[in-house]
PDB file of C-alpha atoms in Angstrom:
ATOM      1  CA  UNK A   1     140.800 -96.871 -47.638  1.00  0.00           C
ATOM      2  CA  UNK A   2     140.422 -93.545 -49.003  1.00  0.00           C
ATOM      3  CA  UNK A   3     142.531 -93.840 -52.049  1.00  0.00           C
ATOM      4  CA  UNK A   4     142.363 -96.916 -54.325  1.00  0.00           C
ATOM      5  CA  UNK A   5     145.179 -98.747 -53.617  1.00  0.00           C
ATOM      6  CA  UNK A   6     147.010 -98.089 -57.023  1.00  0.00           C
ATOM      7  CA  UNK A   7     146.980 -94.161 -56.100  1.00  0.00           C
ATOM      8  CA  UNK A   8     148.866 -94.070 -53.125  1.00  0.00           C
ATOM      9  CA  UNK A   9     151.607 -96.755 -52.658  1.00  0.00           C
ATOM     10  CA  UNK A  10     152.615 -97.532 -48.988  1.00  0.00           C
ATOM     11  CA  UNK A  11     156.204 -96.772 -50.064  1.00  0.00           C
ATOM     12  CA  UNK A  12     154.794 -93.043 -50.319  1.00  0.00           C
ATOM     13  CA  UNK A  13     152.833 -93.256 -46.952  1.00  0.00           C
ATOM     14  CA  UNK A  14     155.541 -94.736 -44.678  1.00  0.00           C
ATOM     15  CA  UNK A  15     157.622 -91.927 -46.220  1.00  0.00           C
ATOM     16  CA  UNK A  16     155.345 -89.250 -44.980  1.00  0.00           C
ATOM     17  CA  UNK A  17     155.242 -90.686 -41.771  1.00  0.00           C
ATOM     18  CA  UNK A  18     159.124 -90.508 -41.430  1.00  0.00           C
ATOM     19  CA  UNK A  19     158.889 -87.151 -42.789  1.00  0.00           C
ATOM     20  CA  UNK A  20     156.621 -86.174 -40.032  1.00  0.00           C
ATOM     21  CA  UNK A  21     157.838 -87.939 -37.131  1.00  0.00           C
ATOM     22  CA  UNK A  22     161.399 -86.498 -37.976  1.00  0.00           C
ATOM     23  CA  UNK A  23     159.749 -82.995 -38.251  1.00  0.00           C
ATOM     24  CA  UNK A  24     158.687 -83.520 -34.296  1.00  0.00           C
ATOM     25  CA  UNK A  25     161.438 -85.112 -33.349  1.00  0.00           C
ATOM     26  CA  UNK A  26     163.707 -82.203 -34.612  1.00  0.00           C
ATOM     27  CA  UNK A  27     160.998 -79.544 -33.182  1.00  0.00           C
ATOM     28  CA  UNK A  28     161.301 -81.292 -30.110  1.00  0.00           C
ATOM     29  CA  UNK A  29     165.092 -81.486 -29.955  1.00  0.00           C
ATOM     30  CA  UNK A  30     165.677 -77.467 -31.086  1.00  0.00           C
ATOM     31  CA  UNK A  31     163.089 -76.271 -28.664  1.00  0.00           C
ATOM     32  CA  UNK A  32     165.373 -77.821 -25.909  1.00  0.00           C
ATOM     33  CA  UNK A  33     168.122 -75.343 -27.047  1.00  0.00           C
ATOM     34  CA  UNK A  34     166.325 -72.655 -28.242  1.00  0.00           C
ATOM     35  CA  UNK A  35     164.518 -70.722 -25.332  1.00  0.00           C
ATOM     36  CA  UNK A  36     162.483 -68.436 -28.111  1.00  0.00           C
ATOM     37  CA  UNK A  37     161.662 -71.428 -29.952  1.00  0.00           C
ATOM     38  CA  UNK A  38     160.337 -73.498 -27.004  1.00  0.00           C
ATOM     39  CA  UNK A  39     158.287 -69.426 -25.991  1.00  0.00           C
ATOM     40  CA  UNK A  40     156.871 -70.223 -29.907  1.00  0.00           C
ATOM     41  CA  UNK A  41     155.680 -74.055 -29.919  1.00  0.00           C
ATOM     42  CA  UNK A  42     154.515 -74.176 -26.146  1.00  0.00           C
ATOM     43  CA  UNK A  43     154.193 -70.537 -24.898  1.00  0.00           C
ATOM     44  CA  UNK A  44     154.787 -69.169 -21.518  1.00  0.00           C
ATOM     45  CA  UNK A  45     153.234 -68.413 -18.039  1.00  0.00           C
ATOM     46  CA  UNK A  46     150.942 -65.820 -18.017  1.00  0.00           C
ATOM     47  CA  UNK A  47     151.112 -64.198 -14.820  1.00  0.00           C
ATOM     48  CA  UNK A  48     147.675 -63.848 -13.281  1.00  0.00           C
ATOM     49  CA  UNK A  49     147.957 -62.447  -9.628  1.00  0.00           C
ATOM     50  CA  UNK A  50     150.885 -60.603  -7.858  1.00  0.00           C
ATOM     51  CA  UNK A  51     150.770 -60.145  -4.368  1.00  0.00           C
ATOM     52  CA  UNK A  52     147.145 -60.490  -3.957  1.00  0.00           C
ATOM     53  CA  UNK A  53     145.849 -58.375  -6.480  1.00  0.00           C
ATOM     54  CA  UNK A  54     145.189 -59.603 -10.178  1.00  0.00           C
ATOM     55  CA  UNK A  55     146.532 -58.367 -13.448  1.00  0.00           C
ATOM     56  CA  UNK A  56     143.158 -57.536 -14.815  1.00  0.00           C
ATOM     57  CA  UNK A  57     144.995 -56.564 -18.660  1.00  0.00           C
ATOM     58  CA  UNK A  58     146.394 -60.923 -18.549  1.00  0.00           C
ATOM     59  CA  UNK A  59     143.188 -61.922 -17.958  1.00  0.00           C
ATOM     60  CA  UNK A  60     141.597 -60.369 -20.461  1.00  0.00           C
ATOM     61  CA  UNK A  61     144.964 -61.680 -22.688  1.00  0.00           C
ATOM     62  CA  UNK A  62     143.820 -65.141 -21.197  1.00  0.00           C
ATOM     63  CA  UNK A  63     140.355 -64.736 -21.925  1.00  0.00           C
ATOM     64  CA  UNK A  64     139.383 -65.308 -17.936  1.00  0.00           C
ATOM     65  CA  UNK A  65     136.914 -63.859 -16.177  1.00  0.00           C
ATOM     66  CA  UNK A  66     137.282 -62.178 -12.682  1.00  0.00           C
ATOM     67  CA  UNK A  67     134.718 -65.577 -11.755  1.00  0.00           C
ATOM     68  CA  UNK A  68     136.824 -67.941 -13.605  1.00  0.00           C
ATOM     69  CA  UNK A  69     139.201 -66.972 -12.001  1.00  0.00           C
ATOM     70  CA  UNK A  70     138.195 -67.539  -8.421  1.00  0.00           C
ATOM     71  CA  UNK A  71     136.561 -70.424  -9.249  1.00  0.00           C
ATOM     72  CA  UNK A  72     140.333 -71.907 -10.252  1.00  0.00           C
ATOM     73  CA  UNK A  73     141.364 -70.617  -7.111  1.00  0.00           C
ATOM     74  CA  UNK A  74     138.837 -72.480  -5.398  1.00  0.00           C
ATOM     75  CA  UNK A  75     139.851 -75.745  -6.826  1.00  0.00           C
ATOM     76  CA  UNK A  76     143.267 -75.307  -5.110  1.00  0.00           C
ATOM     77  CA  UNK A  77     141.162 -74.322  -1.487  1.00  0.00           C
ATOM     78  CA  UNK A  78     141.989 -70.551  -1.846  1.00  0.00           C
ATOM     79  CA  UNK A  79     138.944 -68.805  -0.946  1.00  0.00           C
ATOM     80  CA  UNK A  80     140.473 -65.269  -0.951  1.00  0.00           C
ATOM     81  CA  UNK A  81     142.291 -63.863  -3.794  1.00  0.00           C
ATOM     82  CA  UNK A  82     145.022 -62.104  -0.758  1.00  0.00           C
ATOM     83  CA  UNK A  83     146.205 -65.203  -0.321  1.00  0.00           C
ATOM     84  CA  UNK A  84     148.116 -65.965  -3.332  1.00  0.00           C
ATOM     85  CA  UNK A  85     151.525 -63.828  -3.867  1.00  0.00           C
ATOM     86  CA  UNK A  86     151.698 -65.063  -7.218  1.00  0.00           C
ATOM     87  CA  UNK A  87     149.700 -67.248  -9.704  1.00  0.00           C
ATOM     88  CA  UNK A  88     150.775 -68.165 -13.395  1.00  0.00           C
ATOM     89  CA  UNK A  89     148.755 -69.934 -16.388  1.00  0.00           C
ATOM     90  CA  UNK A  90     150.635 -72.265 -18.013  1.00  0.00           C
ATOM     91  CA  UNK A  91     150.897 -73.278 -21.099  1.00  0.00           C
ATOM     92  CA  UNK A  92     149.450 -76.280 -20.375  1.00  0.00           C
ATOM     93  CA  UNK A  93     145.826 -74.531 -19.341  1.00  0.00           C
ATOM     94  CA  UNK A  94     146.701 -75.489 -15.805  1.00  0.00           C
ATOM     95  CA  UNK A  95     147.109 -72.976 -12.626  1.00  0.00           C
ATOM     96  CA  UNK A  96     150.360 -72.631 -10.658  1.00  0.00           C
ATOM     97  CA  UNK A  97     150.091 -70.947  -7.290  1.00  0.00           C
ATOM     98  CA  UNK A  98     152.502 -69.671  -4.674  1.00  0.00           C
ATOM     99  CA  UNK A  99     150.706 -68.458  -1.433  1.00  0.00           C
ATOM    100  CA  UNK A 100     151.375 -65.356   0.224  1.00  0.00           C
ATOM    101  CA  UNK A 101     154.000 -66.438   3.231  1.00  0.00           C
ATOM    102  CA  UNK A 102     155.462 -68.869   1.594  1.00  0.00           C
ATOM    103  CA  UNK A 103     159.190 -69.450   0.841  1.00  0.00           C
ATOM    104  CA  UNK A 104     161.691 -71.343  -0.385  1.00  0.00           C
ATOM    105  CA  UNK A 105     162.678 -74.854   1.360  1.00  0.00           C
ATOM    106  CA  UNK A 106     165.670 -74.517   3.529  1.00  0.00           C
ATOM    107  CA  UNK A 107     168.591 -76.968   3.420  1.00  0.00           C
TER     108      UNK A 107
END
């Protein structure tokens, strides 16, 4: 233990551990209604590439390099940067690509 144990009762640390876990849970809950909220704790896409030609101002906003950024693109077996119509960072630190020629699924 850190503290002896007549310091810090376990009353006291089960309460800060409902105080916290409420916190989230709340955060959680008013970031589902709130779209500004949700933009604050998680972020939002930063768009990377429209129509085949990169947004060289998000990148640097990103802090990605013209390499890094072809070498993500050739983890998803795009070899030329024409190919992609759009591609977003998100929040997550992951990639999301739409190809050029590409459209929505018909019903």
């Amino acid at each position: 233990m850190i503290y002896p144990e007549s310091t810090v009762q376990i009353l006291h640390s089960m309460a800060a551990i409902a105080v916290v876990a409420a916190l989230h849970w709340a955060a959680i809950k008013f970031s589902e209604r709130s779209y500004a909220l949700r933009v604050l704790v998680y972020g939002k896409p930063e768009l990377l590439i429209r129509d085949g030609k990169a947004n060289r101002r998000h990148l640097k906003h990103a802090d990605l390099s013209m390499d890094m950024l072809r070498s993500l693109l050739r983890e998803h077996d795009i070899g030329d940067i024409r190919q992609v119509k759009y591609a977003y960072l998100e929040p997550d630190g992951k990639l999301g690509i739409v190809r050029q020629g590409v459209r929505g699924s018909k019903r």
